[in-house]
Coordinates of C-alpha atoms in Angstrom, one line a residue:
M522 CA 129.5 86.2 191.9
S523 CA 127.0 85.1 189.2
D524 CA 128.0 83.4 185.9
T525 CA 126.7 86.5 184.1
Q526 CA 129.0 88.8 186.0
L527 CA 131.9 86.5 185.6
T528 CA 131.4 86.3 181.9
G529 CA 131.1 90.0 181.4
G530 CA 134.1 90.7 183.7
T531 CA 136.3 88.2 181.9
Y532 CA 135.3 89.6 178.5
E533 CA 136.1 93.2 179.6
I534 CA 139.4 92.1 181.0
L535 CA 140.3 90.6 177.5
R536 CA 139.1 93.8 175.8
N537 CA 141.3 95.9 178.0
R538 CA 144.2 93.6 177.4
L539 CA 143.7 94.1 173.6
R540 CA 143.6 97.9 174.0
D541 CA 146.8 97.8 176.0
A542 CA 148.5 95.6 173.4
A543 CA 147.2 97.9 170.7
N544 CA 148.8 100.9 172.4
D545 CA 152.0 99.0 172.7
L546 CA 151.9 98.1 169.0
R547 CA 151.1 101.7 168.0
D548 CA 154.1 103.0 170.0
R549 CA 156.5 100.4 168.4
I550 CA 155.2 101.2 164.9
G551 CA 155.8 104.9 165.6
K552 CA 159.4 104.3 166.7
L553 CA 160.0 101.9 163.7
N554 CA 158.6 104.5 161.3
A555 CA 160.8 107.2 162.7
E556 CA 163.9 105.1 162.3
R557 CA 162.8 104.0 158.8
N558 CA 162.5 107.7 157.8
D559 CA 166.0 108.3 159.1
V560 CA 167.4 105.4 157.1
F561 CA 165.6 106.0 153.8
G562 CA 164.9 109.7 154.0
N563 CA 161.4 111.0 154.5
I564 CA 159.9 113.2 151.7
E565 CA 156.7 114.9 152.9
T566 CA 154.2 116.5 150.6
R567 CA 154.4 120.3 151.0
L568 CA 154.1 123.4 149.1
I569 CA 157.5 124.9 148.2
A570 CA 156.7 128.0 146.3
T571 CA 154.3 129.7 143.9
Q572 CA 155.8 131.2 140.8
R573 CA 154.4 132.9 137.7
I574 CA 155.1 132.4 134.1
S575 CA 154.1 134.9 131.4
T576 CA 152.9 134.0 127.9
E577 CA 153.1 136.4 124.9
H578 CA 149.4 136.3 124.3
N579 CA 146.3 136.1 126.5
C580 CA 145.5 132.4 126.7
V581 CA 143.7 129.7 128.6
P582 CA 146.2 127.1 129.9
R583 CA 145.2 123.4 129.3
D584 CA 148.1 121.2 130.5
I585 CA 151.7 120.8 131.4
V586 CA 154.3 118.0 131.0
S587 CA 157.9 117.6 132.2
I588 CA 160.8 116.5 130.1
G589 CA 164.1 116.3 132.0
D590 CA 164.5 119.6 133.9
H591 CA 162.1 121.4 131.4
F592 CA 158.4 121.5 131.1
V593 CA 156.1 122.2 128.2
F594 CA 153.2 124.5 128.8
G595 CA 150.2 124.0 126.5
Y596 CA 147.4 126.5 126.0
N597 CA 144.8 127.9 123.6
V598 CA 144.8 131.4 122.2
Q599 CA 141.9 133.0 120.3
F600 CA 143.3 135.2 117.6
G601 CA 140.1 136.1 115.8
L602 CA 141.0 136.7 112.1
K603 CA 144.4 135.2 112.3
T604 CA 144.6 132.1 109.9
E605 CA 148.1 130.7 110.6
I606 CA 148.7 129.1 114.0
R607 CA 152.4 128.6 114.8
L608 CA 154.0 126.5 117.5
P609 CA 154.6 129.4 119.9
D610 CA 150.8 130.1 119.7
V611 CA 150.1 126.8 121.5
F612 CA 153.3 125.8 123.4
S613 CA 156.0 127.4 125.5
I614 CA 158.9 125.7 127.3
Y615 CA 160.5 126.6 130.6
R616 CA 163.4 125.2 132.5
M617 CA 163.1 124.8 136.3
E618 CA 166.2 125.6 138.3
D619 CA 166.3 126.1 142.1
H620 CA 162.5 126.2 142.0
E621 CA 162.4 129.0 139.6
F622 CA 161.2 129.0 136.0
H623 CA 163.3 130.3 133.0
A624 CA 161.8 130.6 129.6
S625 CA 163.5 128.5 126.9
A626 CA 163.4 128.2 123.2
L627 CA 161.1 125.6 121.5
D628 CA 164.1 123.6 120.2
L629 CA 163.0 120.6 122.2
I630 CA 159.8 120.1 120.2
S631 CA 160.9 121.8 116.9
D632 CA 161.3 118.6 114.8
P633 CA 160.6 119.7 111.2
R634 CA 158.2 116.8 110.7
F635 CA 156.2 117.7 113.8
V636 CA 156.1 121.4 112.9
K637 CA 154.8 120.5 109.4
D638 CA 152.1 118.1 110.9
F639 CA 151.1 120.6 113.5
E640 CA 150.6 123.5 111.1
E641 CA 148.7 121.3 108.7
L642 CA 146.4 120.2 111.5
Y643 CA 145.4 123.8 112.2
R644 CA 145.0 124.5 108.5
F645 CA 142.8 121.5 107.7
Y646 CA 140.7 121.3 110.9
K647 CA 139.0 124.6 111.6
G648 CA 138.4 125.2 115.3
T649 CA 141.2 122.9 116.4
T650 CA 142.2 123.4 120.1
F651 CA 144.9 121.8 122.2
L652 CA 143.3 119.4 124.6
R653 CA 146.0 117.8 126.8
F654 CA 149.2 115.8 127.2
F655 CA 148.8 112.1 127.5
V656 CA 151.7 110.1 129.0
N657 CA 151.9 106.3 128.6
G658 CA 155.2 104.9 129.8
P659 CA 158.0 106.4 127.7
T660 CA 155.6 107.8 125.1
L661 CA 154.1 111.3 125.2
H662 CA 151.1 112.3 123.1
M663 CA 150.1 115.9 122.3
V664 CA 146.4 115.6 122.0
F665 CA 144.2 118.1 120.0
Q666 CA 140.4 118.3 119.8
V667 CA 139.3 118.6 116.1
G668 CA 135.6 118.0 116.5
K669 CA 132.6 118.9 118.6
T670 CA 133.6 116.6 121.6
A671 CA 136.7 115.7 123.5
N672 CA 136.5 112.3 121.8
D673 CA 137.2 113.8 118.4
I674 CA 141.0 113.9 118.6
K675 CA 144.2 114.0 116.7
S676 CA 147.4 113.0 118.4
F677 CA 151.1 113.6 117.9
K678 CA 153.3 110.9 119.4
W679 CA 156.7 111.4 120.9
L680 CA 159.3 109.1 122.5
V681 CA 160.8 110.5 125.7
T682 CA 164.3 109.3 126.8
G683 CA 165.5 111.1 129.9
S684 CA 165.8 114.8 128.9
Q685 CA 165.5 114.0 125.2
I686 CA 162.3 113.8 123.1
E687 CA 161.9 112.2 119.6
Y688 CA 159.0 112.8 117.3
V689 CA 157.4 109.5 116.2
D690 CA 154.2 110.1 114.1
N691 CA 150.7 111.6 113.9
R692 CA 149.0 108.2 113.3
S693 CA 148.6 106.9 116.9
D694 CA 145.3 108.4 118.0
H695 CA 144.1 104.9 119.0
E696 CA 146.7 104.8 121.7
V697 CA 145.1 107.7 123.6
K698 CA 142.6 106.0 125.8
Q699 CA 141.6 105.8 129.4
P700 CA 142.4 102.8 131.5
P701 CA 139.6 100.5 132.8
Q702 CA 137.4 102.7 135.0
H703 CA 136.5 99.9 137.5
A704 CA 138.7 97.4 139.2
F705 CA 136.0 94.8 139.1
A706 CA 133.3 93.5 136.6
W707 CA 129.6 94.1 137.2
Q708 CA 127.5 90.9 137.2
R709 CA 123.9 91.0 136.4
A710 CA 121.5 89.3 138.9
T711 CA 119.6 86.5 137.3
R712 CA 116.2 85.0 137.9
D713 CA 117.5 82.0 139.9
M714 CA 118.6 84.5 142.6
H715 CA 115.0 85.5 143.2
R716 CA 113.5 84.5 146.5
Y717 CA 109.7 84.7 146.6
G718 CA 107.3 85.3 149.5
D719 CA 105.3 88.1 151.1
H720 CA 108.3 90.3 150.7
P721 CA 110.4 88.9 147.8
H722 CA 114.0 89.8 147.2
I723 CA 117.1 89.0 145.2
S724 CA 119.8 87.0 147.0
I725 CA 123.3 88.2 146.1
E726 CA 125.3 85.1 146.8
D727 CA 123.6 84.8 150.2
K728 CA 125.6 87.7 151.4
V729 CA 123.0 90.4 151.1
F730 CA 119.4 90.7 149.9
V731 CA 117.9 93.5 147.9
E732 CA 114.6 94.5 146.3
T733 CA 112.7 97.4 144.9
V734 CA 109.1 96.3 145.5
G735 CA 106.6 97.8 147.9
G736 CA 107.5 101.4 147.2
D737 CA 111.1 101.4 148.3
L738 CA 114.6 100.0 147.6
T739 CA 115.5 97.8 150.6
V740 CA 118.7 96.1 151.6
K741 CA 118.4 93.2 154.0
V742 CA 120.9 91.0 155.8
E743 CA 118.5 88.1 156.4
N744 CA 117.0 85.8 153.9
N745 CA 113.6 86.5 155.3
T746 CA 110.8 87.0 152.7
S747 CA 108.1 87.2 155.4
S748 CA 109.4 90.6 156.5
G749 CA 110.1 93.7 154.5
E750 CA 112.4 95.2 157.2
G751 CA 116.0 95.9 156.2
I752 CA 119.1 97.8 157.3
Y753 CA 118.7 100.4 154.5
A754 CA 115.7 101.7 152.5
E755 CA 115.0 104.6 150.2
P756 CA 111.8 105.3 148.1
V757 CA 111.5 104.4 144.4
D758 CA 109.5 106.3 141.8
N759 CA 107.1 103.4 140.9
P760 CA 105.7 101.6 143.9
D761 CA 103.9 98.9 141.9
Q762 CA 106.9 97.3 140.3
K763 CA 107.7 93.6 140.5
L764 CA 110.9 91.9 141.5
D765 CA 112.2 91.4 138.0
D766 CA 111.3 94.8 136.8
A767 CA 114.5 96.4 138.2
E768 CA 117.9 96.1 136.7
T769 CA 120.3 94.8 139.3
Y770 CA 124.1 94.3 139.0
Y771 CA 126.6 93.5 141.7
A772 CA 130.3 93.0 142.4
I773 CA 131.9 91.4 145.4
V774 CA 135.2 92.9 146.6
G775 CA 136.5 91.4 149.8
N776 CA 134.0 92.3 152.6
L777 CA 132.1 94.6 150.3
V778 CA 129.2 94.0 148.0
L779 CA 128.8 96.7 145.4
M780 CA 125.3 97.1 143.9
K781 CA 124.2 98.9 140.8
I782 CA 120.4 99.1 140.7
K783 CA 118.0 100.8 138.3
P784 CA 114.4 100.6 139.6
Y785 CA 111.5 100.2 137.1
Q786 CA 110.8 103.2 134.9
E787 CA 113.8 105.2 136.3
N788 CA 116.6 106.6 134.2
Q789 CA 119.5 106.5 136.6
F790 CA 121.2 103.7 138.3
R791 CA 121.7 103.9 142.1
Y792 CA 124.9 102.7 143.6
I793 CA 125.0 101.1 147.0
V794 CA 128.0 99.7 148.9
F795 CA 127.2 97.0 151.6
N796 CA 129.8 96.0 154.1
G797 CA 129.2 92.5 155.4
K798 CA 131.5 93.0 158.4
I799 CA 129.4 95.8 159.9
N800 CA 126.1 95.1 158.2
E801 CA 125.8 98.6 156.9
A802 CA 124.9 100.0 153.5
V803 CA 125.6 103.4 152.1
R804 CA 124.6 105.1 148.9
L805 CA 127.7 106.0 146.9
D806 CA 126.7 107.2 143.4
E807 CA 130.3 108.5 143.1
I808 CA 131.5 105.0 142.0
Q809 CA 129.4 105.2 138.9
H810 CA 132.1 106.6 136.6
A811 CA 135.3 105.3 138.2
C812 CA 136.3 103.1 141.2
V813 CA 139.6 101.4 141.6
M814 CA 141.4 99.4 144.3
L815 CA 143.6 100.7 147.1
P816 CA 147.0 98.9 147.7
G817 CA 146.9 95.7 149.6
D818 CA 143.2 95.3 148.9
Q819 CA 142.5 97.8 151.7
G820 CA 139.5 99.2 150.0
L821 CA 138.2 101.3 147.1
I822 CA 138.9 104.8 145.9
F823 CA 136.8 106.9 143.6
P824 CA 136.8 110.5 142.5
G825 CA 134.8 111.7 145.4
G826 CA 136.4 109.8 148.3
Y827 CA 137.3 106.3 149.5
Y828 CA 135.8 103.3 151.3
L829 CA 137.9 100.8 153.3
Q830 CA 137.2 97.1 153.9
S831 CA 137.0 98.0 157.6
G832 CA 133.9 100.2 157.0
E833 CA 135.8 103.5 157.2
F834 CA 134.8 105.9 154.4
K835 CA 135.0 109.5 153.5
R836 CA 133.6 111.8 150.9
F837 CA 135.3 115.0 149.6
D838 CA 133.3 118.0 148.4
H839 CA 135.8 119.2 145.7
G840 CA 133.0 120.4 143.4
L841 CA 134.2 118.5 140.3
A842 CA 131.8 116.2 138.4
D843 CA 132.1 113.4 135.8
M844 CA 135.7 112.6 136.7
R845 CA 137.4 109.6 135.2
Y846 CA 140.3 107.5 136.5
E847 CA 143.5 108.6 134.8
R848 CA 146.4 106.7 136.5
T849 CA 148.0 105.7 139.7
I850 CA 151.5 107.0 140.8
A851 CA 153.3 105.0 143.5
S852 CA 156.1 106.4 145.6
S853 CA 159.3 104.5 145.6
N854 CA 158.9 103.7 149.3
G855 CA 155.6 101.9 148.7
E856 CA 153.9 104.0 151.3
D857 CA 152.2 106.8 149.3
Y858 CA 150.0 106.5 146.3
L859 CA 148.5 109.2 144.1
Y860 CA 145.3 108.5 142.3
L861 CA 144.6 110.9 139.5
F862 CA 141.1 111.5 138.1
S863 CA 140.3 113.8 135.2
N864 CA 137.6 115.4 133.2
V865 CA 139.2 115.7 129.7
E866 CA 136.5 118.0 128.3
H867 CA 136.9 120.6 131.0
G868 CA 140.6 120.0 131.5
T869 CA 140.3 119.5 135.3
Y870 CA 142.1 117.0 137.5
V871 CA 141.7 115.9 141.1
Q872 CA 144.5 114.2 143.0
L873 CA 143.8 111.8 145.9
R874 CA 146.9 110.9 147.9
Y875 CA 146.6 107.8 149.9
N876 CA 149.0 106.7 152.7
Q877 CA 149.1 102.9 153.1
I878 CA 150.3 103.0 156.7
R879 CA 147.9 105.5 158.0
Q880 CA 145.2 104.3 155.6
T881 CA 143.9 107.8 155.0
V882 CA 143.5 110.2 152.0
E883 CA 144.9 113.7 152.3
T884 CA 142.8 116.7 151.3
P885 CA 142.3 116.4 147.6
L886 CA 144.2 118.8 145.2
A887 CA 142.1 120.1 142.3
C888 CA 144.0 121.6 139.4
H889 CA 144.0 122.0 135.6
G890 CA 147.4 120.3 135.0
Q891 CA 150.3 118.8 136.8
T892 CA 153.6 117.1 136.1
F893 CA 156.4 115.5 138.2
F894 CA 160.1 115.9 138.1
E895 CA 162.8 113.4 138.9
A896 CA 163.3 114.5 142.5
G897 CA 159.6 114.5 143.3
E898 CA 158.8 118.1 142.6
M899 CA 155.3 118.5 141.2
V900 CA 154.4 121.6 139.2
C901 CA 150.7 122.3 138.9
F902 CA 148.4 125.2 138.0
K903 CA 144.8 126.3 138.2
A904 CA 143.5 128.1 135.1
H905 CA 141.2 131.1 134.9
E906 CA 138.1 130.9 132.8
S907 CA 139.1 134.0 130.9
P908 CA 142.4 134.3 129.0
Q909 CA 145.3 135.6 130.9
K910 CA 148.9 136.5 130.2
H911 CA 150.3 135.8 133.7
H912 CA 149.8 132.3 135.1
P913 CA 150.5 131.3 138.8
I914 CA 152.0 127.9 139.1
Q915 CA 152.7 126.0 142.3
I916 CA 155.7 123.9 143.1
W917 CA 155.1 121.1 145.5
Q918 CA 157.6 118.6 147.0
T919 CA 156.2 115.1 147.0
P920 CA 157.4 111.6 147.6
F921 CA 156.7 110.6 144.0
V922 CA 160.2 110.7 142.7
G923 CA 161.4 109.3 139.4
D924 CA 162.8 105.8 138.8
N925 CA 166.4 107.0 138.7
Y926 CA 166.2 109.1 141.9
L927 CA 168.3 107.8 144.8
P928 CA 167.5 109.4 148.1
P929 CA 170.2 109.6 150.8
S930 CA 170.1 106.4 152.8
Q931 CA 172.1 104.5 155.5
T932 CA 173.2 101.4 153.6
D933 CA 174.7 99.7 156.7
S934 CA 171.4 99.6 158.6
L935 CA 169.4 96.4 159.0
L936 CA 166.4 98.3 157.9
F937 CA 168.1 99.1 154.6
K938 CA 168.8 95.4 154.1
I939 CA 165.2 94.5 154.8
G940 CA 164.0 97.1 152.2
N941 CA 161.7 100.1 152.5
Q942 CA 158.7 98.5 150.7
D943 CA 158.7 95.4 152.9
L944 CA 158.8 97.5 156.0
V945 CA 155.9 99.6 154.8
R946 CA 153.8 96.5 153.9
G947 CA 154.4 95.1 157.4
M948 CA 153.5 98.3 159.2
A949 CA 150.5 98.8 157.0
E950 CA 149.2 95.3 158.0
C951 CA 149.9 96.2 161.6
S952 CA 147.8 99.3 161.1
E953 CA 144.9 97.1 159.9
V954 CA 145.1 95.2 163.2
L955 CA 144.9 98.4 165.1
Q956 CA 141.9 99.5 163.1
L957 CA 140.2 96.1 163.9
I958 CA 140.8 96.6 167.6
E959 CA 139.1 99.9 167.5
K960 CA 135.9 98.3 166.2
D961 CA 133.2 97.3 168.6
D962 CA 132.2 93.7 168.8
S963 CA 129.3 94.1 166.4
Y964 CA 131.9 93.8 163.7
D965 CA 131.3 90.3 162.3
G966 CA 134.0 87.8 163.2
L967 CA 136.1 90.5 164.9
Y968 CA 138.2 88.3 167.1
Q969 CA 138.6 85.6 164.5
D970 CA 139.9 88.3 162.1
L971 CA 142.3 89.6 164.8
V972 CA 143.7 86.1 165.4
K973 CA 144.2 85.4 161.7
K974 CA 145.6 88.8 160.8
S975 CA 148.1 89.0 163.7
G976 CA 149.1 85.4 163.1
D977 CA 149.6 86.1 159.3
I978 CA 151.9 89.0 160.1
L979 CA 154.0 87.0 162.6
D980 CA 154.4 84.3 160.0
S981 CA 155.0 86.5 156.9
Y982 CA 157.8 88.9 158.0
F983 CA 161.2 87.4 159.0
W984 CA 162.2 90.7 160.6
I985 CA 159.2 91.1 162.9
G986 CA 161.0 89.9 166.0
N987 CA 164.3 91.8 165.6
E988 CA 165.3 94.4 168.1
E989 CA 166.2 96.8 165.3
T990 CA 162.5 96.6 164.1
Q991 CA 161.2 97.3 167.6
R992 CA 160.1 93.7 168.3
L993 CA 156.6 94.2 166.8
D994 CA 156.1 90.5 167.5
V995 CA 155.7 91.1 171.3
A996 CA 152.6 93.3 170.8
L997 CA 151.3 91.1 168.0
T998 CA 151.6 88.0 170.1
S999 CA 149.7 89.6 172.9
I1000 CA 147.0 90.7 170.5
R1001 CA 146.7 87.2 169.0
D1002 CA 146.5 85.5 172.4
A1003 CA 143.9 87.9 173.8
A1004 CA 141.8 87.7 170.7
S1005 CA 141.9 83.9 170.8
A1006 CA 140.7 83.9 174.4
A1007 CA 138.0 86.5 173.5
V1008 CA 136.5 84.3 170.8
E1009 CA 135.1 81.9 173.4
E1010 CA 134.2 84.6 175.9
F1011 CA 132.4 86.6 173.3
E1012 CA 130.2 83.7 172.5
K1013 CA 129.1 83.7 176.1
V1014 CA 128.6 87.4 176.0
V1015 CA 126.4 87.1 172.9
R1016 CA 124.2 84.6 174.8
V1017 CA 123.9 86.9 177.8
R1018 CA 123.1 89.9 175.5
T1019 CA 120.5 87.9 173.7
E1020 CA 118.8 86.9 176.9
T1021 CA 119.0 90.5 178.2
K1022 CA 117.4 91.8 175.1
K1023 CA 114.6 89.2 175.2
Q1024 CA 113.9 90.2 178.8
T1025 CA 114.1 93.9 178.0
D1026 CA 111.7 93.4 175.1
R1027 CA 109.2 91.5 177.3
V1028 CA 109.3 94.2 180.0
K1029 CA 109.0 97.1 177.4
S1030 CA 106.1 95.4 175.6
G1031 CA 104.2 94.9 178.9
I1032 CA 104.8 98.5 180.0
E1033 CA 103.7 100.0 176.7
G1034 CA 100.6 97.7 176.7
T1035 CA 99.6 98.8 180.2
L1036 CA 100.2 102.5 179.4
K1037 CA 98.0 102.3 176.3
E1038 CA 95.3 100.5 178.2
I1039 CA 95.3 103.2 181.0
D1040 CA 95.2 106.0 178.4
R1041 CA 92.1 104.5 176.8
K1042 CA 90.3 103.4 180.0
R1043 CA 87.5 105.3 181.7
F1044 CA 87.9 105.0 185.4
E1045 CA 84.5 104.9 187.3
S1046 CA 85.6 103.6 190.7
I1047 CA 88.3 103.9 193.3
Q1048 CA 89.0 100.2 192.9
E1049 CA 89.9 100.6 189.2
F1050 CA 92.4 103.3 190.1
V1051 CA 93.9 101.2 192.8
S1052 CA 94.3 98.2 190.4
S1053 CA 95.9 100.3 187.7
L1054 CA 98.3 102.0 190.2
T1055 CA 99.3 98.6 191.5
S1056 CA 100.1 97.5 187.9
L1057 CA 102.2 100.6 187.3
R1058 CA 104.1 100.0 190.5
E1059 CA 104.8 96.4 189.5
H1060 CA 106.0 97.5 186.0
R1061 CA 108.2 100.1 187.6
G1062 CA 109.9 97.4 189.7
H1063 CA 110.5 95.4 186.4
A1064 CA 112.0 98.5 184.8
I1065 CA 114.3 99.0 187.7
T1066 CA 115.3 95.4 187.6
L1067 CA 116.4 95.8 184.0
K1068 CA 119.2 98.0 185.1
E1069 CA 120.7 95.2 187.1
L1070 CA 121.1 93.0 184.0
K1071 CA 124.5 92.6 182.3
F1072 CA 124.7 94.6 179.1
A1073 CA 121.4 96.3 179.9
D1074 CA 120.2 99.3 177.9
L1075 CA 120.3 101.8 180.8
A1076 CA 118.9 104.7 178.8
L1077 CA 115.9 102.6 177.8
A1078 CA 115.4 101.4 181.4
D1079 CA 115.5 105.0 182.6
D1080 CA 113.1 106.1 180.0
L1081 CA 110.6 103.3 180.9
E1082 CA 110.9 104.1 184.6
N1083 CA 110.3 107.8 183.9
R1084 CA 107.3 107.1 181.8
L1085 CA 105.8 104.9 184.5
T1086 CA 106.5 107.6 187.2
R1087 CA 104.7 110.3 185.1
A1088 CA 101.8 107.9 184.4
T1089 CA 101.5 107.1 188.1
Q1090 CA 101.4 110.8 189.0
R1091 CA 98.8 111.6 186.4
L1092 CA 96.6 108.7 187.5
S1093 CA 97.0 109.6 191.2
R1094 CA 95.7 113.1 190.5
R1095 CA 92.7 111.8 188.6
C1096 CA 92.0 109.4 191.5
V1097 CA 92.0 112.4 194.0
V1098 CA 89.7 114.3 191.7
L1099 CA 87.2 111.4 191.5
S1100 CA 87.3 110.7 195.3
A1101 CA 86.7 114.4 196.0

């Protein structure tokens, strides 16, 4: 057996060993997760019911907020010539019991100071409308729009303690503000990053190279200014711009390089995410307004989807635009996270629910308002554009319970002593190992990453080798050992693949050159036909030989052979015609 066959065979054996260990680890995680759910109680996200509440007047709902077992419903009513707006014209309160809504009096928010401030607001600011509820820790703000835009606001501040609410003041407008919209800081590319040549580009910390000259925006992975070829390209409006004419910003987040680029004489920035592990770039303008981190630095999430460090990404077409990051709600088990994005002006929200173990986002939920109760029930609604009296409201069960909620649990279990959040973190990191194994070996540093990641998990969690936790260490050790052996074998495979590619390129170049020469040639003698047919036969032998090479491109070899066969048949027919 040749060295090439041995190398390829050994490598495939190691790859199969990794896949077997991955299946073993996946089974063990599944069993551990089932036992964890039994111990700590598993709360799944599901729709419980859809109820309706009725308001006295036709109105357009704007938002909703829970206080104890009650919720306040805020809306806007157009009264025409009515000059005095009272509290019931904007708010109503309902108590939720057994997943049903019961109308309550407004006593909860009837503090005389608030009522006075509220009525004066509508009296002094013509065109005042209720905008939304803003919750920040124990404080609740009732926010009203008093000008032309959603930034012209007046706020009433309350302090919420359990099921009680205390009016504070109407002088805290400055507290109503959105959190930072990006979990990173954009850095501007400077002139010392420029690399000049026939095809100049900007070097972003030698990780990726980008330019907007020559008629297109190009992303390259090699610091090669003699070539304009890259892994990604798209046209620019002005083809005559120079390297420093464009505005280029970047941020590095783990394996990812985020780029914010505005080519010369264009009005909009373009946003591109480059992943150094898979050498791929994707246009993601959705990160323009908001982009925050997923737990455990697993990747990024933005209003229109998510992008993981591993290269997995997904977009959602929910039809909402100009959304901003509102807040993150974490479940008590540390497994589920809800990322809330909003458009304050339109009163729309979109929820993206991320599961840290599965590393996926569920189908987004778009609505016009939502609030959570202590046991994890979420009440949300979608408003109609025209005023209505009857308003459908959904009740969902979610894992996002309150701080004081204690789910039923088995306190005598070892899993309980370890703690739910620690188990979730460990299983989430195991899931990252499984995702790596599913990558092909073009993923940069794949086996080194597998060795490090599996080793880190084995060293970080004291419970990893316990029988009660399904002996995850057995599968992880197999993965680490197989990945360690694959590191050296893969280097051999890379050398073989490189040589195969070189030989394939030589054969392909020779065949294409001969085919072009035959197409252009005027045959005037039988000898010329014989010579060309001999050449085609020799090239066909080379094409067939390519199939015997390890890691050969069989589809390409078949295509070359078929092209040669067709060319031989055409040339033979021409020869017969000439000889006749």
